[in-house]
């Protein structure tokens, strides 16, 4: 596939030389992080996309996984970050921000010419519980601004995962088939989510939603679930270690 018209960004490391910045010897990294986070949360909770964007460097990035966009999206540069926030803040209404005061809060400097202040945080939206990570870099005037922010949906409100004490402890007594038949026919509940496509991704999403007790219907154009790869490949094999696989059902949820 040609990439001539994709206009892909050309990211580069935010080195101190490129930023024309230095790291002060008396830097209080936690104080810088807390001050930036206070301005960040105040601006977001006020729904002020322009003010949030001013806390980023011009070539900053925001990566969102479901928390604000219900999608996997990456926004690069101030215009796209500003537009993304203007589109999403009103509906998602992020709030209840809490900065994690842990070992990751502070200055990280893997190389003499590369440094950032890292911070982790938690927050809520109208629909879910989420987390975030930010990396701040110094600029020429001595300020610290965000180079990258990552937000991720952790849980859906009102739909706790059925693990641990929330598992169904009632014995099955051989009634799985009849119970499954009722589920398939949606006798007791109507589907809340429609998944288009019964490939591996569609099956993963439906299985995870079932674990959250969200009734889900999958529609598939082929005769049987799995035909989209059964009719093309001899087998389906994962070649990576489980810890490196992004398939939802391979992730540890114990």
PDB file of N, CA and C in Angstrom, residues 103-187:
ATOM      1  N   UNK A 103       6.676   5.636  42.872  1.00  0.00           N
ATOM      2  CA  UNK A 103       8.077   5.633  42.442  1.00  0.00           C
ATOM      3  C   UNK A 103       8.260   6.181  41.035  1.00  0.00           C
ATOM      4  N   UNK A 104       7.190   6.210  40.243  1.00  0.00           N
ATOM      5  CA  UNK A 104       7.296   6.685  38.862  1.00  0.00           C
ATOM      6  C   UNK A 104       7.181   8.206  38.761  1.00  0.00           C
ATOM      7  N   UNK A 105       6.801   8.850  39.851  1.00  0.00           N
ATOM      8  CA  UNK A 105       6.659  10.303  39.843  1.00  0.00           C
ATOM      9  C   UNK A 105       8.025  10.942  40.061  1.00  0.00           C
ATOM     10  N   UNK A 106       8.549  11.569  39.016  1.00  0.00           N
ATOM     11  CA  UNK A 106       9.861  12.203  39.174  1.00  0.00           C
ATOM     12  C   UNK A 106      10.613  12.288  37.861  1.00  0.00           C
ATOM     13  N   UNK A 107      11.851  12.721  37.963  1.00  0.00           N
ATOM     14  CA  UNK A 107      12.708  12.919  36.793  1.00  0.00           C
ATOM     15  C   UNK A 107      13.287  11.587  36.333  1.00  0.00           C
ATOM     16  N   UNK A 108      13.242  11.366  35.043  1.00  0.00           N
ATOM     17  CA  UNK A 108      13.899  10.223  34.424  1.00  0.00           C
ATOM     18  C   UNK A 108      14.845  10.743  33.353  1.00  0.00           C
ATOM     19  N   UNK A 109      16.084  10.278  33.398  1.00  0.00           N
ATOM     20  CA  UNK A 109      17.090  10.761  32.459  1.00  0.00           C
ATOM     21  C   UNK A 109      17.919   9.576  31.968  1.00  0.00           C
ATOM     22  N   UNK A 110      17.414   8.865  30.937  1.00  0.00           N
ATOM     23  CA  UNK A 110      18.134   7.684  30.445  1.00  0.00           C
ATOM     24  C   UNK A 110      19.461   8.010  29.776  1.00  0.00           C
ATOM     25  N   UNK A 111      19.585   9.238  29.236  1.00  0.00           N
ATOM     26  CA  UNK A 111      20.829   9.673  28.592  1.00  0.00           C
ATOM     27  C   UNK A 111      21.112  11.115  29.008  1.00  0.00           C
ATOM     28  N   UNK A 112      22.345  11.549  28.926  1.00  0.00           N
ATOM     29  CA  UNK A 112      22.676  12.912  29.359  1.00  0.00           C
ATOM     30  C   UNK A 112      21.860  13.990  28.643  1.00  0.00           C
ATOM     31  N   UNK A 113      21.504  13.733  27.380  1.00  0.00           N
ATOM     32  CA  UNK A 113      20.809  14.750  26.598  1.00  0.00           C
ATOM     33  C   UNK A 113      19.313  14.455  26.442  1.00  0.00           C
ATOM     34  N   UNK A 114      18.786  13.529  27.251  1.00  0.00           N
ATOM     35  CA  UNK A 114      17.373  13.167  27.134  1.00  0.00           C
ATOM     36  C   UNK A 114      16.788  12.999  28.537  1.00  0.00           C
ATOM     37  N   UNK A 115      15.786  13.810  28.858  1.00  0.00           N
ATOM     38  CA  UNK A 115      15.212  13.772  30.208  1.00  0.00           C
ATOM     39  C   UNK A 115      13.747  14.171  30.163  1.00  0.00           C
ATOM     40  N   UNK A 116      12.991  13.633  31.081  1.00  0.00           N
ATOM     41  CA  UNK A 116      11.587  14.015  31.215  1.00  0.00           C
ATOM     42  C   UNK A 116      11.119  13.768  32.643  1.00  0.00           C
ATOM     43  N   UNK A 117      10.036  14.405  33.006  1.00  0.00           N
ATOM     44  CA  UNK A 117       9.379  14.141  34.285  1.00  0.00           C
ATOM     45  C   UNK A 117       8.165  13.267  34.000  1.00  0.00           C
ATOM     46  N   UNK A 118       8.113  12.134  34.661  1.00  0.00           N
ATOM     47  CA  UNK A 118       7.044  11.166  34.441  1.00  0.00           C
ATOM     48  C   UNK A 118       6.023  11.254  35.561  1.00  0.00           C
ATOM     49  N   UNK A 119       4.738  11.096  35.201  1.00  0.00           N
ATOM     50  CA  UNK A 119       3.692  11.058  36.229  1.00  0.00           C
ATOM     51  C   UNK A 119       2.548  10.162  35.769  1.00  0.00           C
ATOM     52  N   UNK A 120       1.978   9.433  36.718  1.00  0.00           N
ATOM     53  CA  UNK A 120       0.824   8.565  36.489  1.00  0.00           C
ATOM     54  C   UNK A 120      -0.369   9.150  37.241  1.00  0.00           C
ATOM     55  N   UNK A 121      -1.559   8.981  36.669  1.00  0.00           N
ATOM     56  CA  UNK A 121      -2.743   9.510  37.342  1.00  0.00           C
ATOM     57  C   UNK A 121      -3.969   8.644  37.038  1.00  0.00           C
ATOM     58  N   UNK A 122      -4.990   8.825  37.859  1.00  0.00           N
ATOM     59  CA  UNK A 122      -6.264   8.134  37.684  1.00  0.00           C
ATOM     60  C   UNK A 122      -7.373   9.174  37.553  1.00  0.00           C
ATOM     61  N   UNK A 123      -8.456   8.802  36.850  1.00  0.00           N
ATOM     62  CA  UNK A 123      -9.580   9.711  36.701  1.00  0.00           C
ATOM     63  C   UNK A 123     -10.821   8.925  36.304  1.00  0.00           C
ATOM     64  N   UNK A 124     -11.938   9.621  36.212  1.00  0.00           N
ATOM     65  CA  UNK A 124     -13.195   9.008  35.817  1.00  0.00           C
ATOM     66  C   UNK A 124     -13.788   9.760  34.628  1.00  0.00           C
ATOM     67  N   UNK A 125     -14.639   9.065  33.872  1.00  0.00           N
ATOM     68  CA  UNK A 125     -15.439   9.705  32.842  1.00  0.00           C
ATOM     69  C   UNK A 125     -16.907   9.397  33.144  1.00  0.00           C
ATOM     70  N   UNK A 126     -17.803   9.835  32.291  1.00  0.00           N
ATOM     71  CA  UNK A 126     -19.214   9.552  32.526  1.00  0.00           C
ATOM     72  C   UNK A 126     -19.497   8.055  32.525  1.00  0.00           C
ATOM     73  N   UNK A 127     -18.676   7.290  31.791  1.00  0.00           N
ATOM     74  CA  UNK A 127     -18.957   5.861  31.639  1.00  0.00           C
ATOM     75  C   UNK A 127     -17.947   4.942  32.294  1.00  0.00           C
ATOM     76  N   UNK A 128     -16.771   5.448  32.639  1.00  0.00           N
ATOM     77  CA  UNK A 128     -15.750   4.512  33.083  1.00  0.00           C
ATOM     78  C   UNK A 128     -14.740   5.055  34.070  1.00  0.00           C
ATOM     79  N   UNK A 129     -13.893   4.124  34.499  1.00  0.00           N
ATOM     80  CA  UNK A 129     -12.736   4.416  35.346  1.00  0.00           C
ATOM     81  C   UNK A 129     -11.510   4.337  34.449  1.00  0.00           C
ATOM     82  N   UNK A 130     -10.655   5.333  34.522  1.00  0.00           N
ATOM     83  CA  UNK A 130      -9.543   5.410  33.582  1.00  0.00           C
ATOM     84  C   UNK A 130      -8.240   5.765  34.284  1.00  0.00           C
ATOM     85  N   UNK A 131      -7.153   5.616  33.549  1.00  0.00           N
ATOM     86  CA  UNK A 131      -5.831   5.973  34.060  1.00  0.00           C
ATOM     87  C   UNK A 131      -5.080   6.735  32.983  1.00  0.00           C
ATOM     88  N   UNK A 132      -3.989   7.371  33.374  1.00  0.00           N
ATOM     89  CA  UNK A 132      -3.216   8.138  32.412  1.00  0.00           C
ATOM     90  C   UNK A 132      -1.751   8.234  32.790  1.00  0.00           C
ATOM     91  N   UNK A 133      -0.944   8.556  31.802  1.00  0.00           N
ATOM     92  CA  UNK A 133       0.496   8.759  31.978  1.00  0.00           C
ATOM     93  C   UNK A 133       0.871  10.028  31.214  1.00  0.00           C
ATOM     94  N   UNK A 134       1.710  10.839  31.785  1.00  0.00           N
ATOM     95  CA  UNK A 134       2.199  12.024  31.094  1.00  0.00           C
ATOM     96  C   UNK A 134       3.711  12.123  31.254  1.00  0.00           C
ATOM     97  N   UNK A 135       4.347  12.651  30.232  1.00  0.00           N
ATOM     98  CA  UNK A 135       5.783  12.936  30.284  1.00  0.00           C
ATOM     99  C   UNK A 135       5.983  14.405  29.945  1.00  0.00           C
ATOM    100  N   UNK A 136       6.647  15.100  30.856  1.00  0.00           N
ATOM    101  CA  UNK A 136       6.897  16.528  30.694  1.00  0.00           C
ATOM    102  C   UNK A 136       8.345  16.753  30.306  1.00  0.00           C
ATOM    103  N   UNK A 137       8.563  17.683  29.399  1.00  0.00           N
ATOM    104  CA  UNK A 137       9.933  18.007  28.986  1.00  0.00           C
ATOM    105  C   UNK A 137      10.176  19.502  29.173  1.00  0.00           C
ATOM    106  N   UNK A 138      11.438  19.874  29.383  1.00  0.00           N
ATOM    107  CA  UNK A 138      11.734  21.302  29.590  1.00  0.00           C
ATOM    108  C   UNK A 138      11.787  22.053  28.263  1.00  0.00           C
ATOM    109  N   UNK A 139      11.435  23.332  28.291  1.00  0.00           N
ATOM    110  CA  UNK A 139      11.578  24.170  27.106  1.00  0.00           C
ATOM    111  C   UNK A 139      12.532  25.311  27.430  1.00  0.00           C
ATOM    112  N   UNK A 140      12.832  26.107  26.433  1.00  0.00           N
ATOM    113  CA  UNK A 140      13.924  27.080  26.555  1.00  0.00           C
ATOM    114  C   UNK A 140      13.699  28.098  27.661  1.00  0.00           C
ATOM    115  N   UNK A 141      12.454  28.462  27.949  1.00  0.00           N
ATOM    116  CA  UNK A 141      12.202  29.497  28.961  1.00  0.00           C
ATOM    117  C   UNK A 141      12.146  28.946  30.381  1.00  0.00           C
ATOM    118  N   UNK A 142      12.450  27.658  30.549  1.00  0.00           N
ATOM    119  CA  UNK A 142      12.466  27.059  31.879  1.00  0.00           C
ATOM    120  C   UNK A 142      11.187  26.357  32.274  1.00  0.00           C
ATOM    121  N   UNK A 143      10.113  26.505  31.480  1.00  0.00           N
ATOM    122  CA  UNK A 143       8.860  25.805  31.769  1.00  0.00           C
ATOM    123  C   UNK A 143       8.973  24.322  31.409  1.00  0.00           C
ATOM    124  N   UNK A 144       8.041  23.557  31.954  1.00  0.00           N
ATOM    125  CA  UNK A 144       7.929  22.141  31.591  1.00  0.00           C
ATOM    126  C   UNK A 144       6.552  21.928  30.982  1.00  0.00           C
ATOM    127  N   UNK A 145       6.533  21.306  29.794  1.00  0.00           N
ATOM    128  CA  UNK A 145       5.271  21.037  29.116  1.00  0.00           C
ATOM    129  C   UNK A 145       5.191  19.568  28.717  1.00  0.00           C
ATOM    130  N   UNK A 146       3.969  19.128  28.440  1.00  0.00           N
ATOM    131  CA  UNK A 146       3.764  17.722  28.096  1.00  0.00           C
ATOM    132  C   UNK A 146       4.253  17.437  26.675  1.00  0.00           C
ATOM    133  N   UNK A 147       5.018  16.378  26.559  1.00  0.00           N
ATOM    134  CA  UNK A 147       5.399  15.871  25.241  1.00  0.00           C
ATOM    135  C   UNK A 147       4.472  14.739  24.836  1.00  0.00           C
ATOM    136  N   UNK A 148       4.094  13.897  25.798  1.00  0.00           N
ATOM    137  CA  UNK A 148       3.149  12.814  25.531  1.00  0.00           C
ATOM    138  C   UNK A 148       2.181  12.664  26.700  1.00  0.00           C
ATOM    139  N   UNK A 149       0.939  12.380  26.375  1.00  0.00           N
ATOM    140  CA  UNK A 149      -0.078  11.992  27.355  1.00  0.00           C
ATOM    141  C   UNK A 149      -0.776  10.752  26.825  1.00  0.00           C
ATOM    142  N   UNK A 150      -0.969   9.791  27.694  1.00  0.00           N
ATOM    143  CA  UNK A 150      -1.643   8.541  27.337  1.00  0.00           C
ATOM    144  C   UNK A 150      -2.806   8.330  28.297  1.00  0.00           C
ATOM    145  N   UNK A 151      -4.001   8.072  27.759  1.00  0.00           N
ATOM    146  CA  UNK A 151      -5.167   7.795  28.594  1.00  0.00           C
ATOM    147  C   UNK A 151      -5.766   6.453  28.199  1.00  0.00           C
ATOM    148  N   UNK A 152      -6.221   5.700  29.206  1.00  0.00           N
ATOM    149  CA  UNK A 152      -6.665   4.327  28.979  1.00  0.00           C
ATOM    150  C   UNK A 152      -7.887   4.016  29.841  1.00  0.00           C
ATOM    151  N   UNK A 153      -8.895   3.401  29.241  1.00  0.00           N
ATOM    152  CA  UNK A 153     -10.080   2.963  29.979  1.00  0.00           C
ATOM    153  C   UNK A 153      -9.756   1.682  30.734  1.00  0.00           C
ATOM    154  N   UNK A 154      -9.979   1.691  32.047  1.00  0.00           N
ATOM    155  CA  UNK A 154      -9.681   0.531  32.874  1.00  0.00           C
ATOM    156  C   UNK A 154     -10.931  -0.316  33.152  1.00  0.00           C
ATOM    157  N   UNK A 155     -12.052   0.339  33.468  1.00  0.00           N
ATOM    158  CA  UNK A 155     -13.292  -0.361  33.818  1.00  0.00           C
ATOM    159  C   UNK A 155     -14.495   0.456  33.373  1.00  0.00           C
ATOM    160  N   UNK A 156     -15.616  -0.246  33.171  1.00  0.00           N
ATOM    161  CA  UNK A 156     -16.880   0.412  32.897  1.00  0.00           C
ATOM    162  C   UNK A 156     -17.654   0.566  34.196  1.00  0.00           C
ATOM    163  N   UNK A 157     -18.198   1.743  34.434  1.00  0.00           N
ATOM    164  CA  UNK A 157     -18.977   1.958  35.639  1.00  0.00           C
ATOM    165  C   UNK A 157     -20.241   1.092  35.608  1.00  0.00           C
ATOM    166  N   UNK A 158     -20.516   0.436  36.725  1.00  0.00           N
ATOM    167  CA  UNK A 158     -21.713  -0.379  36.816  1.00  0.00           C
ATOM    168  C   UNK A 158     -21.586  -1.763  36.223  1.00  0.00           C
ATOM    169  N   UNK A 159     -20.401  -2.094  35.669  1.00  0.00           N
ATOM    170  CA  UNK A 159     -20.194  -3.401  35.071  1.00  0.00           C
ATOM    171  C   UNK A 159     -18.868  -3.998  35.554  1.00  0.00           C
ATOM    172  N   UNK A 160     -18.775  -4.330  36.838  1.00  0.00           N
ATOM    173  CA  UNK A 160     -17.517  -4.908  37.347  1.00  0.00           C
ATOM    174  C   UNK A 160     -17.256  -6.275  36.732  1.00  0.00           C
ATOM    175  N   UNK A 161     -16.004  -6.548  36.478  1.00  0.00           N
ATOM    176  CA  UNK A 161     -15.630  -7.834  35.880  1.00  0.00           C
ATOM    177  C   UNK A 161     -15.909  -8.972  36.857  1.00  0.00           C
ATOM    178  N   UNK A 162     -16.409 -10.077  36.327  1.00  0.00           N
ATOM    179  CA  UNK A 162     -16.799 -11.207  37.173  1.00  0.00           C
ATOM    180  C   UNK A 162     -15.578 -12.067  37.516  1.00  0.00           C
ATOM    181  N   UNK A 163     -14.743 -11.528  38.383  1.00  0.00           N
ATOM    182  CA  UNK A 163     -13.561 -12.253  38.851  1.00  0.00           C
ATOM    183  C   UNK A 163     -13.544 -12.232  40.373  1.00  0.00           C
ATOM    184  N   UNK A 164     -12.755 -13.122  40.967  1.00  0.00           N
ATOM    185  CA  UNK A 164     -12.632 -13.163  42.418  1.00  0.00           C
ATOM    186  C   UNK A 164     -13.965 -13.418  43.086  1.00  0.00           C
ATOM    187  N   UNK A 165     -14.312 -12.587  44.051  1.00  0.00           N
ATOM    188  CA  UNK A 165     -15.548 -12.765  44.806  1.00  0.00           C
ATOM    189  C   UNK A 165     -16.797 -12.478  43.977  1.00  0.00           C
ATOM    190  N   UNK A 166     -16.622 -11.867  42.800  1.00  0.00           N
ATOM    191  CA  UNK A 166     -17.768 -11.562  41.953  1.00  0.00           C
ATOM    192  C   UNK A 166     -18.131 -12.707  40.998  1.00  0.00           C
ATOM    193  N   UNK A 167     -17.340 -13.762  41.020  1.00  0.00           N
ATOM    194  CA  UNK A 167     -17.677 -14.914  40.180  1.00  0.00           C
ATOM    195  C   UNK A 167     -18.977 -15.552  40.669  1.00  0.00           C
ATOM    196  N   UNK A 168     -19.680 -16.208  39.756  1.00  0.00           N
ATOM    197  CA  UNK A 168     -20.898 -16.929  40.104  1.00  0.00           C
ATOM    198  C   UNK A 168     -20.507 -18.211  40.833  1.00  0.00           C
ATOM    199  N   UNK A 169     -20.777 -18.256  42.150  1.00  0.00           N
ATOM    200  CA  UNK A 169     -20.357 -19.400  42.966  1.00  0.00           C
ATOM    201  C   UNK A 169     -21.376 -20.529  42.962  1.00  0.00           C
ATOM    202  N   UNK A 170     -22.531 -20.312  42.325  1.00  0.00           N
ATOM    203  CA  UNK A 170     -23.568 -21.348  42.326  1.00  0.00           C
ATOM    204  C   UNK A 170     -23.129 -22.524  41.468  1.00  0.00           C
ATOM    205  N   UNK A 171     -23.339 -23.755  41.933  1.00  0.00           N
ATOM    206  CA  UNK A 171     -22.979 -24.934  41.137  1.00  0.00           C
ATOM    207  C   UNK A 171     -23.812 -25.015  39.871  1.00  0.00           C
ATOM    208  N   UNK A 172     -23.206 -25.548  38.797  1.00  0.00           N
ATOM    209  CA  UNK A 172     -23.874 -25.600  37.498  1.00  0.00           C
ATOM    210  C   UNK A 172     -24.875 -26.745  37.391  1.00  0.00           C
ATOM    211  N   UNK A 173     -24.534 -27.891  37.962  1.00  0.00           N
ATOM    212  CA  UNK A 173     -25.400 -29.075  37.947  1.00  0.00           C
ATOM    213  C   UNK A 173     -25.807 -29.476  36.522  1.00  0.00           C
ATOM    214  N   UNK A 174     -24.875 -29.341  35.580  1.00  0.00           N
ATOM    215  CA  UNK A 174     -25.127 -29.808  34.223  1.00  0.00           C
ATOM    216  C   UNK A 174     -26.124 -29.000  33.427  1.00  0.00           C
ATOM    217  N   UNK A 175     -26.373 -27.756  33.831  1.00  0.00           N
ATOM    218  CA  UNK A 175     -27.367 -26.939  33.141  1.00  0.00           C
ATOM    219  C   UNK A 175     -26.736 -25.927  32.188  1.00  0.00           C
ATOM    220  N   UNK A 176     -25.465 -26.129  31.864  1.00  0.00           N
ATOM    221  CA  UNK A 176     -24.781 -25.147  31.018  1.00  0.00           C
ATOM    222  C   UNK A 176     -25.437 -25.029  29.655  1.00  0.00           C
ATOM    223  N   UNK A 177     -25.812 -26.168  29.064  1.00  0.00           N
ATOM    224  CA  UNK A 177     -26.369 -26.151  27.707  1.00  0.00           C
ATOM    225  C   UNK A 177     -27.666 -25.354  27.665  1.00  0.00           C
ATOM    226  N   UNK A 178     -28.565 -25.589  28.615  1.00  0.00           N
ATOM    227  CA  UNK A 178     -29.831 -24.859  28.622  1.00  0.00           C
ATOM    228  C   UNK A 178     -29.612 -23.379  28.932  1.00  0.00           C
ATOM    229  N   UNK A 179     -28.665 -23.091  29.827  1.00  0.00           N
ATOM    230  CA  UNK A 179     -28.355 -21.694  30.150  1.00  0.00           C
ATOM    231  C   UNK A 179     -27.781 -20.976  28.935  1.00  0.00           C
ATOM    232  N   UNK A 180     -26.883 -21.685  28.225  1.00  0.00           N
ATOM    233  CA  UNK A 180     -26.275 -21.095  27.033  1.00  0.00           C
ATOM    234  C   UNK A 180     -27.322 -20.855  25.955  1.00  0.00           C
ATOM    235  N   UNK A 181     -28.288 -21.750  25.821  1.00  0.00           N
ATOM    236  CA  UNK A 181     -29.344 -21.601  24.831  1.00  0.00           C
ATOM    237  C   UNK A 181     -30.163 -20.333  25.117  1.00  0.00           C
ATOM    238  N   UNK A 182     -30.449 -20.078  26.383  1.00  0.00           N
ATOM    239  CA  UNK A 182     -31.188 -18.873  26.746  1.00  0.00           C
ATOM    240  C   UNK A 182     -30.371 -17.621  26.428  1.00  0.00           C
ATOM    241  N   UNK A 183     -29.048 -17.702  26.661  1.00  0.00           N
ATOM    242  CA  UNK A 183     -28.192 -16.564  26.352  1.00  0.00           C
ATOM    243  C   UNK A 183     -28.191 -16.274  24.859  1.00  0.00           C
ATOM    244  N   UNK A 184     -28.043 -17.330  24.046  1.00  0.00           N
ATOM    245  CA  UNK A 184     -27.973 -17.161  22.594  1.00  0.00           C
ATOM    246  C   UNK A 184     -29.267 -16.584  22.053  1.00  0.00           C
ATOM    247  N   UNK A 185     -30.392 -16.975  22.618  1.00  0.00           N
ATOM    248  CA  UNK A 185     -31.691 -16.504  22.143  1.00  0.00           C
ATOM    249  C   UNK A 185     -32.124 -15.211  22.830  1.00  0.00           C
ATOM    250  N   UNK A 186     -31.314 -14.679  23.740  1.00  0.00           N
ATOM    251  CA  UNK A 186     -31.607 -13.442  24.477  1.00  0.00           C
ATOM    252  C   UNK A 186     -32.999 -13.496  25.106  1.00  0.00           C
ATOM    253  N   UNK A 187     -33.249 -14.610  25.794  1.00  0.00           N
ATOM    254  CA  UNK A 187     -34.543 -14.802  26.441  1.00  0.00           C
ATOM    255  C   UNK A 187     -34.716 -13.841  27.615  1.00  0.00           C
TER     256      UNK A 187
END
